[in-house]
Coordinates of C-alpha atoms in Angstrom, one line a residue:
Chain A
M1 CA 77.8 -79.1 33.8
L2 CA 77.8 -76.8 36.9
T3 CA 81.2 -75.5 37.8
A4 CA 82.8 -76.1 41.2
I5 CA 82.2 -72.5 42.1
E6 CA 78.5 -72.7 41.2
I7 CA 78.1 -75.9 43.1
E8 CA 79.7 -74.4 46.2
K9 CA 77.6 -71.3 46.0
I10 CA 74.3 -73.2 45.5
T11 CA 75.2 -75.7 48.3
H12 CA 75.7 -72.6 50.6
E13 CA 72.2 -71.4 49.6
L14 CA 70.7 -74.8 50.2
Q15 CA 71.9 -74.6 53.8
Q16 CA 69.8 -71.4 54.3
V17 CA 66.4 -72.9 53.3
P18 CA 64.1 -75.6 54.8
V19 CA 63.3 -77.3 51.4
K20 CA 65.7 -77.6 48.4
K21 CA 63.2 -76.0 46.0
A22 CA 63.3 -72.8 47.9
A23 CA 66.9 -72.2 46.6
C24 CA 65.7 -72.3 43.0
I25 CA 65.8 -68.5 42.4
E26 CA 69.1 -68.1 44.1
A27 CA 70.5 -71.0 42.1
L28 CA 69.4 -69.3 38.9
K29 CA 70.9 -66.1 40.0
I30 CA 74.2 -67.8 40.8
V31 CA 74.5 -69.5 37.4
Q32 CA 73.5 -66.4 35.5
Q33 CA 76.1 -64.4 37.4
Q34 CA 78.8 -66.8 36.1
R35 CA 77.5 -67.3 32.5
R36 CA 75.3 -64.2 31.9
W37 CA 72.3 -66.4 30.9
I38 CA 70.5 -69.6 31.7
S39 CA 70.8 -72.3 29.0
D40 CA 68.6 -75.4 28.7
E41 CA 71.6 -77.3 30.0
S42 CA 71.8 -75.0 33.1
V43 CA 68.1 -75.6 33.7
E44 CA 68.7 -79.3 33.7
D45 CA 71.7 -79.1 36.0
I46 CA 69.9 -76.9 38.5
A47 CA 66.9 -79.2 38.4
A48 CA 69.1 -82.2 39.2
M49 CA 70.9 -80.5 42.1
L50 CA 67.6 -79.2 43.6
E51 CA 65.7 -82.5 42.9
M52 CA 63.1 -80.6 40.8
S53 CA 61.8 -81.4 37.3
T54 CA 63.3 -79.3 34.5
A55 CA 59.9 -78.0 33.7
E56 CA 59.5 -76.7 37.2
V57 CA 62.9 -74.9 37.1
D58 CA 62.1 -73.5 33.7
S59 CA 58.7 -72.2 34.9
V60 CA 60.5 -70.2 37.5
A61 CA 63.3 -69.1 35.1
T62 CA 60.9 -67.8 32.5
F63 CA 58.7 -66.0 35.1
Y64 CA 61.2 -63.4 36.3
N65 CA 62.2 -60.5 34.1
L66 CA 65.8 -60.5 35.0
I67 CA 66.6 -64.2 34.5
F68 CA 67.7 -64.5 30.9
R69 CA 66.8 -67.6 28.9
Q70 CA 68.7 -66.4 25.8
P71 CA 72.3 -65.2 25.5
V72 CA 72.8 -61.6 26.4
G73 CA 75.6 -59.1 25.8
R74 CA 78.3 -58.1 28.3
H75 CA 76.3 -55.1 29.4
I76 CA 72.5 -55.0 30.0
I77 CA 70.8 -51.7 29.4
L78 CA 67.5 -51.4 31.2
L79 CA 65.5 -48.5 30.0
C80 CA 62.7 -47.5 32.4
D81 CA 59.5 -47.4 30.4
S82 CA 57.0 -46.7 33.2
I83 CA 54.7 -43.8 33.7
S84 CA 56.9 -41.0 35.1
C85 CA 59.6 -41.8 32.5
Y86 CA 56.9 -41.8 29.8
V87 CA 55.7 -38.3 30.8
M88 CA 59.3 -37.1 30.9
G89 CA 60.2 -38.6 27.5
F90 CA 61.8 -42.0 27.7
T91 CA 60.8 -42.5 24.0
A92 CA 63.5 -40.1 22.9
L93 CA 66.1 -42.2 24.8
R94 CA 64.8 -45.4 23.3
Q95 CA 65.1 -43.8 19.8
Q96 CA 68.6 -42.6 20.5
L97 CA 69.7 -46.0 21.9
Q98 CA 68.3 -47.7 18.8
N99 CA 70.2 -45.2 16.6
L100 CA 73.5 -45.7 18.4
L101 CA 73.3 -49.5 18.8
H102 CA 71.2 -50.5 15.8
I103 CA 69.2 -52.9 17.9
N104 CA 65.6 -53.0 19.2
Y105 CA 64.3 -54.1 22.5
G106 CA 65.3 -57.7 23.3
Q107 CA 68.3 -57.6 21.0
T108 CA 72.0 -57.8 21.4
T109 CA 74.6 -55.9 19.4
T110 CA 76.6 -58.0 17.0
D111 CA 79.8 -57.4 19.0
E112 CA 77.9 -58.7 22.1
R113 CA 78.6 -55.5 23.9
F114 CA 75.1 -54.5 24.8
T115 CA 71.6 -56.0 25.2
L116 CA 68.7 -53.5 25.3
L117 CA 65.7 -54.2 27.5
P118 CA 62.7 -52.2 28.6
N119 CA 62.3 -52.2 32.4
A120 CA 59.3 -51.6 34.6
C121 CA 59.8 -48.7 37.0
L122 CA 63.3 -48.2 38.4
G123 CA 61.8 -46.4 41.4
T124 CA 63.6 -43.1 40.7
C125 CA 60.5 -41.3 39.3
D126 CA 61.6 -37.9 40.6
H127 CA 64.6 -38.1 38.3
A128 CA 62.9 -39.4 35.2
P129 CA 63.7 -40.5 32.6
A130 CA 66.1 -43.1 34.0
L131 CA 68.0 -46.1 32.8
M132 CA 70.4 -48.7 34.3
I133 CA 73.4 -50.2 32.8
D134 CA 74.6 -53.3 34.7
E135 CA 74.7 -51.9 38.3
D136 CA 74.9 -48.2 37.4
L137 CA 71.8 -46.0 37.6
Y138 CA 71.5 -43.0 35.3
R139 CA 68.9 -40.4 36.2
D140 CA 67.5 -37.2 34.5
V141 CA 69.0 -38.6 31.3
K142 CA 68.9 -36.6 28.0
A143 CA 69.2 -38.3 24.6
E144 CA 72.4 -36.3 23.9
D145 CA 74.0 -37.8 27.0
L146 CA 73.7 -41.4 25.8
E147 CA 76.7 -41.6 23.6
K148 CA 79.1 -40.5 26.4
I149 CA 77.4 -42.9 28.8
L150 CA 77.8 -45.9 26.5
E151 CA 81.5 -45.2 26.0
K152 CA 82.1 -46.2 29.6
Y153 CA 81.3 -49.8 28.8
S154 CA 83.7 -51.9 26.7
Chain B
M1 CA 57.0 -29.8 62.0
E2 CA 58.4 -33.2 63.1
R3 CA 59.6 -35.6 60.5
P4 CA 60.7 -38.7 62.5
L5 CA 61.4 -41.1 59.7
T6 CA 63.7 -38.9 57.7
Q7 CA 65.1 -36.3 60.1
H8 CA 68.4 -38.1 60.5
I9 CA 69.0 -39.0 56.9
P10 CA 71.9 -36.9 55.7
D11 CA 71.0 -34.4 53.0
S12 CA 74.1 -35.5 51.1
G13 CA 72.3 -38.8 50.3
A14 CA 74.8 -40.7 52.5
T15 CA 73.6 -43.6 54.6
L16 CA 73.2 -43.3 58.4
H17 CA 75.4 -46.1 59.7
I18 CA 75.1 -48.0 63.0
R19 CA 77.2 -45.7 65.3
E20 CA 75.5 -42.6 63.9
Y21 CA 72.1 -44.2 64.3
E22 CA 72.9 -45.1 67.9
A23 CA 74.1 -41.6 68.5
V24 CA 70.6 -40.2 67.6
G25 CA 68.8 -42.7 69.9
G26 CA 68.8 -45.7 67.6
Y27 CA 68.1 -49.1 69.2
T28 CA 66.9 -47.6 72.4
A29 CA 63.3 -48.7 71.5
L30 CA 64.6 -52.3 71.0
K31 CA 66.3 -52.2 74.4
K32 CA 63.1 -50.9 76.1
V33 CA 61.0 -53.5 74.4
L34 CA 63.3 -56.4 75.4
R35 CA 63.6 -55.2 79.0
E36 CA 60.2 -53.8 79.8
M37 CA 57.5 -55.1 77.5
E38 CA 55.7 -58.4 76.8
P39 CA 55.2 -59.2 73.1
A40 CA 51.4 -58.7 73.4
Q41 CA 52.0 -55.2 74.9
V42 CA 54.0 -54.2 71.8
T43 CA 51.1 -55.4 69.5
T44 CA 48.6 -53.5 71.7
L45 CA 50.7 -50.3 71.5
V46 CA 50.9 -50.5 67.7
K47 CA 47.2 -51.3 67.6
D48 CA 46.4 -48.3 69.8
S49 CA 48.5 -46.0 67.5
K50 CA 46.2 -47.0 64.6
L51 CA 49.2 -47.1 62.4
K52 CA 48.0 -48.0 58.9
G53 CA 50.2 -49.9 56.4
R54 CA 52.1 -47.6 54.0
G55 CA 52.5 -50.1 51.2
G56 CA 49.2 -49.2 49.4
A57 CA 46.3 -51.0 51.0
G58 CA 46.3 -49.1 54.3
F59 CA 45.4 -52.0 56.6
D60 CA 45.7 -51.5 60.4
T61 CA 49.2 -52.8 61.3
G62 CA 48.6 -53.8 64.9
M63 CA 45.4 -55.6 63.9
K64 CA 47.4 -57.6 61.4
W65 CA 49.9 -58.6 64.0
S66 CA 47.2 -59.6 66.4
F67 CA 46.0 -62.3 63.9
V68 CA 49.2 -64.3 64.5
P69 CA 48.4 -67.4 66.6
M70 CA 50.9 -67.0 69.4
N71 CA 50.7 -70.5 70.8
M72 CA 51.6 -72.4 67.7
P73 CA 54.9 -74.3 67.9
G74 CA 57.6 -73.9 65.2
P75 CA 59.0 -71.0 63.3
K76 CA 57.3 -67.7 62.6
Y77 CA 58.4 -65.2 60.0
L78 CA 58.5 -61.4 59.7
I79 CA 59.1 -59.9 56.2
A80 CA 59.8 -56.3 55.2
N81 CA 58.3 -55.8 51.8
A82 CA 60.9 -53.7 50.0
D83 CA 59.9 -54.7 46.5
E84 CA 58.7 -51.2 45.6
M85 CA 57.9 -51.6 41.9
E86 CA 54.6 -49.6 41.6
P87 CA 55.3 -47.1 38.8
G88 CA 55.4 -43.6 40.2
T89 CA 56.5 -44.8 43.6
F90 CA 60.0 -44.1 44.9
K91 CA 59.5 -43.4 48.6
D92 CA 60.9 -46.6 50.2
R93 CA 64.2 -46.1 48.4
W94 CA 64.8 -43.0 50.5
L95 CA 64.3 -45.0 53.8
L96 CA 66.3 -48.0 52.6
E97 CA 69.3 -46.1 51.4
G98 CA 69.2 -43.4 54.0
N99 CA 68.4 -45.1 57.3
P100 CA 68.5 -49.0 57.0
H101 CA 68.9 -49.5 60.8
Q102 CA 65.6 -47.7 61.4
L103 CA 64.0 -50.4 59.3
L104 CA 66.0 -53.2 61.0
E105 CA 65.1 -51.9 64.5
G106 CA 61.4 -51.8 63.5
M107 CA 61.7 -55.3 62.1
I108 CA 63.3 -56.7 65.2
I109 CA 60.6 -55.2 67.5
A110 CA 57.9 -56.4 65.2
A111 CA 59.5 -59.9 65.2
Y112 CA 59.6 -59.8 69.0
A113 CA 55.9 -58.8 69.1
I114 CA 54.9 -61.9 67.0
Q115 CA 57.8 -64.0 68.4
A116 CA 59.2 -64.6 64.9
T117 CA 62.3 -66.7 64.6
D118 CA 63.4 -65.5 61.2
A119 CA 63.1 -62.2 59.3
F120 CA 63.6 -61.3 55.6
V121 CA 64.1 -58.1 53.7
F122 CA 62.6 -58.7 50.3
L123 CA 64.3 -56.1 48.2
R124 CA 63.8 -55.4 44.6
W125 CA 66.7 -56.1 42.2
A126 CA 67.1 -52.6 40.9
Y127 CA 67.9 -51.1 44.3
K128 CA 71.7 -51.8 44.2
D129 CA 72.7 -49.1 46.7
A130 CA 69.9 -50.2 49.1
A131 CA 71.1 -53.8 48.8
R132 CA 74.7 -52.8 49.7
E133 CA 73.6 -50.7 52.6
M134 CA 71.1 -53.2 53.9
R135 CA 73.7 -56.0 53.7
R136 CA 76.1 -53.9 55.7
A137 CA 73.4 -52.9 58.2
I138 CA 72.4 -56.5 58.9
A139 CA 76.1 -57.5 59.4
D140 CA 76.6 -54.5 61.8
A141 CA 73.4 -55.3 63.7
Y142 CA 74.7 -58.9 64.2
T143 CA 78.0 -57.7 65.4
A144 CA 76.4 -55.2 67.8
G145 CA 74.2 -58.0 69.3
Y146 CA 70.9 -56.7 67.9
L147 CA 70.4 -59.8 65.8
G148 CA 71.2 -63.5 66.4
K149 CA 71.0 -65.6 69.5
N150 CA 69.7 -64.0 72.8
I151 CA 69.5 -60.4 71.6
L152 CA 71.1 -58.0 74.1
G153 CA 71.1 -60.8 76.7
S154 CA 67.4 -61.5 76.5
S155 CA 65.7 -64.8 75.7
F156 CA 64.7 -63.5 72.3
S157 CA 66.6 -64.7 69.2
L158 CA 66.2 -63.6 65.5
E159 CA 68.0 -64.5 62.3
M160 CA 67.8 -62.0 59.4
Q161 CA 68.4 -62.4 55.7
L162 CA 68.4 -60.1 52.7
H163 CA 66.6 -61.5 49.6
T164 CA 67.0 -59.6 46.4
G165 CA 64.3 -60.3 43.8
V166 CA 64.7 -60.9 40.1
G167 CA 62.2 -58.4 38.8
R168 CA 58.5 -58.9 38.8
Y169 CA 55.8 -56.5 40.0
M170 CA 53.8 -59.3 41.4
C171 CA 56.4 -59.9 44.1
G172 CA 55.1 -56.9 45.9
E173 CA 51.7 -58.7 46.5
E174 CA 51.8 -60.2 49.9
T175 CA 51.1 -63.9 49.1
A176 CA 53.0 -63.8 45.7
L177 CA 56.0 -62.5 47.7
L178 CA 55.8 -65.6 49.9
N179 CA 55.8 -67.9 46.8
S180 CA 58.8 -66.0 45.4
L181 CA 60.6 -66.4 48.7
E182 CA 59.9 -70.2 48.5
G183 CA 61.7 -70.2 45.2
K184 CA 58.5 -70.4 43.1
R185 CA 56.7 -68.3 40.5
A186 CA 55.3 -65.2 42.2
T187 CA 51.6 -66.1 41.8
P188 CA 49.2 -65.1 44.5
R189 CA 47.7 -67.5 47.0
A190 CA 44.1 -68.0 47.9
K191 CA 43.0 -66.4 51.2
P192 CA 42.0 -67.8 53.7
P193 CA 44.2 -69.0 55.1
F194 CA 45.8 -65.6 55.6
P195 CA 49.6 -65.4 55.8
Q196 CA 49.4 -64.4 59.5
V197 CA 48.2 -68.0 60.1
S198 CA 49.8 -69.9 57.2
G199 CA 52.4 -67.9 55.3
L200 CA 56.0 -68.7 54.4
F201 CA 56.5 -72.4 54.3
G202 CA 53.0 -72.7 55.8
K203 CA 54.0 -70.9 59.0
P204 CA 52.6 -67.7 60.6
T205 CA 54.0 -64.8 58.7
I206 CA 53.7 -61.0 58.8
V207 CA 54.5 -58.9 55.8
N208 CA 54.8 -55.2 56.3
N209 CA 55.9 -52.3 54.1
V210 CA 59.3 -50.6 54.7
E211 CA 57.7 -47.2 55.7
T212 CA 55.3 -49.0 58.0
L213 CA 58.1 -50.9 59.8
S214 CA 60.3 -47.8 60.0
W215 CA 57.6 -46.3 62.3
I216 CA 57.8 -49.0 65.0
S217 CA 60.8 -47.8 67.1
H218 CA 59.4 -44.2 67.1
I219 CA 56.0 -45.4 68.4
V220 CA 57.7 -47.4 71.1
N221 CA 59.8 -44.5 72.2
K222 CA 57.2 -41.7 72.1
G223 CA 53.8 -43.4 72.3
E224 CA 50.6 -43.6 70.4
A225 CA 49.4 -40.1 71.4
W226 CA 52.5 -38.5 70.0
F227 CA 52.1 -40.5 66.8
K228 CA 48.5 -39.3 66.3
S229 CA 49.5 -35.7 67.1
L230 CA 51.9 -35.6 64.1
S231 CA 48.9 -35.8 61.7
Y232 CA 46.4 -33.2 60.4
T233 CA 43.7 -35.9 60.3
A234 CA 42.4 -39.1 62.0
D235 CA 45.0 -41.2 60.2
G236 CA 48.1 -40.8 62.5
G237 CA 51.7 -40.0 61.8
T238 CA 53.5 -38.4 58.9
K239 CA 53.5 -39.8 55.4
I240 CA 56.3 -39.8 52.8
Y241 CA 54.6 -38.2 49.8
G242 CA 56.2 -37.8 46.4
V243 CA 55.4 -36.0 43.2
S244 CA 56.8 -36.9 39.7
G245 CA 55.9 -35.5 36.3
R246 CA 56.3 -32.0 34.8
V247 CA 56.5 -30.1 38.0
N248 CA 59.3 -27.7 39.0
K249 CA 60.8 -29.8 41.8
P250 CA 59.9 -33.4 41.6
G251 CA 60.7 -35.2 44.8
A252 CA 59.7 -36.9 48.1
W253 CA 59.0 -35.3 51.4
E254 CA 57.9 -36.4 54.8
L255 CA 54.9 -34.3 55.8
P256 CA 52.0 -34.6 58.2
M257 CA 49.4 -37.1 57.1
G258 CA 46.4 -35.2 55.6
I259 CA 48.2 -32.5 53.7
T260 CA 46.3 -31.4 50.7
M261 CA 47.1 -32.2 47.1
R262 CA 47.4 -28.4 46.4
E263 CA 50.0 -27.9 49.1
L264 CA 52.0 -30.9 47.9
L265 CA 51.9 -29.7 44.3
E266 CA 52.4 -26.0 44.8
E267 CA 54.5 -25.7 47.9
H268 CA 56.6 -28.8 47.8
A269 CA 56.8 -29.8 44.1
G270 CA 57.1 -26.1 43.2
G271 CA 54.0 -26.0 40.9
M272 CA 53.8 -27.0 37.2
R273 CA 56.7 -26.2 34.9
N274 CA 56.4 -23.1 32.8
G275 CA 54.1 -23.7 29.9
Y276 CA 52.4 -26.8 31.3
R277 CA 49.0 -26.9 33.0
F278 CA 47.8 -29.5 35.6
R279 CA 45.2 -31.8 34.2
G280 CA 45.1 -34.5 36.8
A281 CA 47.2 -36.9 38.9
L282 CA 47.2 -40.4 40.1
P283 CA 47.5 -39.6 43.9
G284 CA 49.1 -42.9 45.0
G285 CA 51.0 -44.6 42.2
A286 CA 50.0 -46.4 39.0
S287 CA 47.0 -48.3 40.4
T288 CA 45.0 -45.4 41.7
D289 CA 42.1 -43.4 40.1
F290 CA 42.9 -40.0 38.6
L291 CA 42.0 -36.9 40.6
T292 CA 41.6 -33.6 38.8
E293 CA 41.8 -29.8 39.5
V294 CA 38.5 -29.9 41.4
H295 CA 40.1 -32.3 43.9
L296 CA 43.1 -30.1 44.7
D297 CA 41.9 -29.4 48.2
V298 CA 41.4 -33.1 49.0
K299 CA 43.3 -34.2 52.1
M300 CA 45.9 -36.8 51.2
D301 CA 44.9 -39.3 53.9
F302 CA 43.2 -42.7 53.5
A303 CA 39.6 -41.4 54.1
G304 CA 40.1 -38.2 52.2
V305 CA 41.3 -39.7 49.0
T306 CA 38.8 -42.5 49.1
A307 CA 36.0 -40.0 49.5
A308 CA 37.2 -38.2 46.4
G309 CA 37.0 -41.5 44.4
S310 CA 40.6 -42.7 44.5
R311 CA 43.0 -44.2 46.9
L312 CA 46.0 -42.9 48.9
G313 CA 47.9 -45.9 47.7
T314 CA 51.6 -45.3 48.3
G315 CA 51.1 -41.5 48.6
T316 CA 53.3 -40.8 45.6
M317 CA 51.6 -38.7 42.9
V318 CA 52.1 -38.9 39.2
V319 CA 51.1 -35.7 37.5
L320 CA 49.4 -35.6 34.1
D321 CA 50.0 -32.3 32.3
D322 CA 48.2 -30.7 29.3
H323 CA 50.9 -31.6 26.8
T324 CA 50.7 -35.3 27.6
C325 CA 48.1 -37.4 26.0
P326 CA 45.8 -39.0 28.6
V327 CA 45.1 -42.0 26.3
G328 CA 48.8 -42.5 25.8
F329 CA 49.3 -42.1 29.5
V330 CA 46.7 -44.8 30.3
H331 CA 48.1 -47.0 27.5
N332 CA 51.5 -46.9 29.1
L333 CA 49.9 -48.0 32.4
E334 CA 47.9 -50.8 30.9
H335 CA 51.0 -51.9 29.0
F336 CA 52.8 -52.2 32.3
F337 CA 50.0 -54.1 34.0
A338 CA 49.5 -56.5 31.1
Q339 CA 53.2 -57.2 31.0
E340 CA 53.4 -57.7 34.8
S341 CA 50.2 -59.8 35.2
C342 CA 51.4 -63.2 36.4
G343 CA 48.9 -64.9 34.1
F344 CA 47.5 -67.0 36.9
C345 CA 43.9 -66.0 36.4
T346 CA 42.1 -65.7 33.1
P347 CA 40.4 -62.2 33.4
C348 CA 43.7 -60.5 34.2
R349 CA 45.8 -62.6 31.7
E350 CA 43.4 -62.1 28.8
G351 CA 41.7 -58.8 29.7
L352 CA 44.7 -56.6 30.3
P353 CA 46.4 -57.2 26.9
W354 CA 43.0 -56.7 25.3
A355 CA 42.5 -53.3 27.0
E356 CA 46.1 -52.4 26.1
K357 CA 45.5 -53.2 22.4
I358 CA 42.3 -51.1 22.3
L359 CA 44.2 -48.1 23.8
W360 CA 47.0 -48.7 21.3
S361 CA 44.6 -48.6 18.4
L362 CA 43.1 -45.4 19.7
E363 CA 46.6 -43.8 19.8
N364 CA 47.2 -45.1 16.3
G365 CA 44.1 -43.6 14.9
T366 CA 42.3 -46.8 14.2
G367 CA 39.9 -46.7 17.1
V368 CA 36.1 -46.9 16.7
P369 CA 33.3 -45.6 19.0
A370 CA 32.5 -49.1 20.3
D371 CA 36.0 -49.3 21.7
L372 CA 35.0 -47.0 24.5
D373 CA 32.2 -49.4 25.5
L374 CA 34.7 -52.3 25.4
L375 CA 37.0 -50.3 27.7
E376 CA 34.1 -49.6 30.1
M377 CA 33.3 -53.3 30.0
H378 CA 36.8 -54.1 31.0
T379 CA 36.7 -51.8 34.0
Q380 CA 33.7 -53.9 35.2
M381 CA 35.0 -57.3 34.2
L382 CA 38.4 -56.8 35.6
G383 CA 37.1 -54.9 38.7
P384 CA 37.2 -56.0 42.3
G385 CA 35.8 -59.5 43.0
N386 CA 36.3 -60.8 39.4
T387 CA 40.0 -61.6 39.6
F388 CA 42.3 -63.6 41.9
C389 CA 44.2 -60.6 43.3
A390 CA 44.2 -56.8 43.2
L391 CA 46.5 -56.4 40.2
A392 CA 43.8 -56.1 37.5
P393 CA 41.3 -54.1 39.7
G394 CA 44.3 -51.7 40.4
A395 CA 45.0 -51.5 36.7
M396 CA 41.4 -50.5 36.0
E397 CA 41.4 -47.6 38.4
P398 CA 43.4 -45.2 36.2
L399 CA 41.5 -46.4 33.1
Q400 CA 38.0 -46.0 34.5
S401 CA 38.8 -42.5 35.9
A402 CA 40.4 -41.5 32.6
L403 CA 37.3 -42.5 30.7
K404 CA 35.3 -40.4 33.2
Y405 CA 37.5 -37.2 33.3
F406 CA 39.2 -37.2 29.9
R407 CA 36.5 -38.7 27.7
E408 CA 36.7 -35.9 25.2
D409 CA 40.3 -36.9 24.5
F410 CA 39.3 -40.5 23.8
E411 CA 36.5 -39.3 21.5
Q412 CA 38.8 -36.9 19.7
H413 CA 41.2 -39.7 18.9
I414 CA 38.4 -41.6 17.3
K415 CA 37.0 -38.6 15.4
E416 CA 40.3 -37.3 14.1
K417 CA 41.7 -40.8 13.5
K418 CA 45.0 -39.8 15.2
C419 CA 46.5 -38.8 18.5
P420 CA 45.8 -35.1 18.8
Y421 CA 48.9 -34.4 21.0
A422 CA 51.6 -33.1 18.7
H423 CA 54.5 -34.7 20.6
H424 CA 52.7 -37.8 21.7
Q425 CA 54.8 -40.7 22.9
H426 CA 54.2 -44.4 22.9

């Protein structure tokens, strides 16, 4: 069931758009912000509120890289794997993250602290390699910096 | 050397806020337009300047605006494409974070020219600082009377919204962006009808890149002759160029349009890092053909780069050095394009993962000579005209040129049954 806060925020979005469907992505963002991910139940709830079919909402939810249809950790690590970061050695960062966290791409640590995801270009190619944790961008990252960086997130 | 777009952006990386922007002449162009110019005059001015879109395709901006049917009743839309997700491209971030009002002023003037009722900034999710600054700039512009009802006492009204995406390269494609704004999957639309006639919610819509829109106030203030005079070539203005890879000073710089690759690389990017040699570069982001050492004196304008067999694209260069495997480099690119294909049309959905797998097998030492023919076939089958939008043809540009310029590397992988680069990366 959607919470009162979610309903209020989605209602606000509905007032900004000419057709209800147009608020679909915003509604997904709102629910994900509250619950970290989009469950089947959330898909159904959003569909009911926006007068869409669940299949239609799911087709949108599964299309976008940053809408999560599986549970994720408290912190999302997005490692840029695009071309400038490739040239500047993002693979060393991936290796080190895997060593430190014992997880692969797409997985979450057992304590639910981190989820590790590859990410297409973060748009900071002059400071490659780069990664983002939640809203924090780290640039010119070296593998040996990672342990210290991760310590900031509980 | 003038650099109109970036001259007021503080070197500290701070953002130019509304009072500082006004203090350096900000919003005077908007005042001039609202007081002295008819909408059609603004379009004509931009048309005369020959400003070409800075998002990658290089289409004539004023021409695009002139396709909007002006007598149609109902809403019209103006959208700033701030999705910037082309690998190797990081130029709009500078403008968005450094001078958001320059973009807003350009958008308001562009909206006036086409008599738009609503405007959107479609901003990619990863640009958190830009989102914060853009939100603040829009609020400040409302407070100052530059947005909302009857702007500066004129009869022109405009509402502005910031939309932050949820991550998908396709959102940068004009019509896919419209679908995304409508809350749908970002798949491209058939053209015609073109968005200028039937765009967002079926209404006339103009989508322009951030760098393109950032020009508008300057062209209004100083005229089309001045704009043309900034350039070394027939394509007017300056361009924000960038270089990434193993160079001494990776970065972005606003320079006269038509500067050569050599000047960019050697003077601005500080040349190759010690111990690395230049082998080639994608001159305008991930979806452009490689240029090599023989092209270093090519002028980085639309015609110059096209004549050399590539595209200016976004003007942001990714350098390939002699320690990086060209096959691995292209594999990384095709991995990106395969992953970001929207899956809407079959050649792109099926062909890109196939090409990626072939490149992966070459890197792993299991490639066979026939693989090169298959890759060549893909460059044809996924080329222009065979797919619904430009994603797959763009993906084929680095591949086809790598097969041409670095063929011996591909062959060596097959012959030696391994990647010959000692520190190769996947």
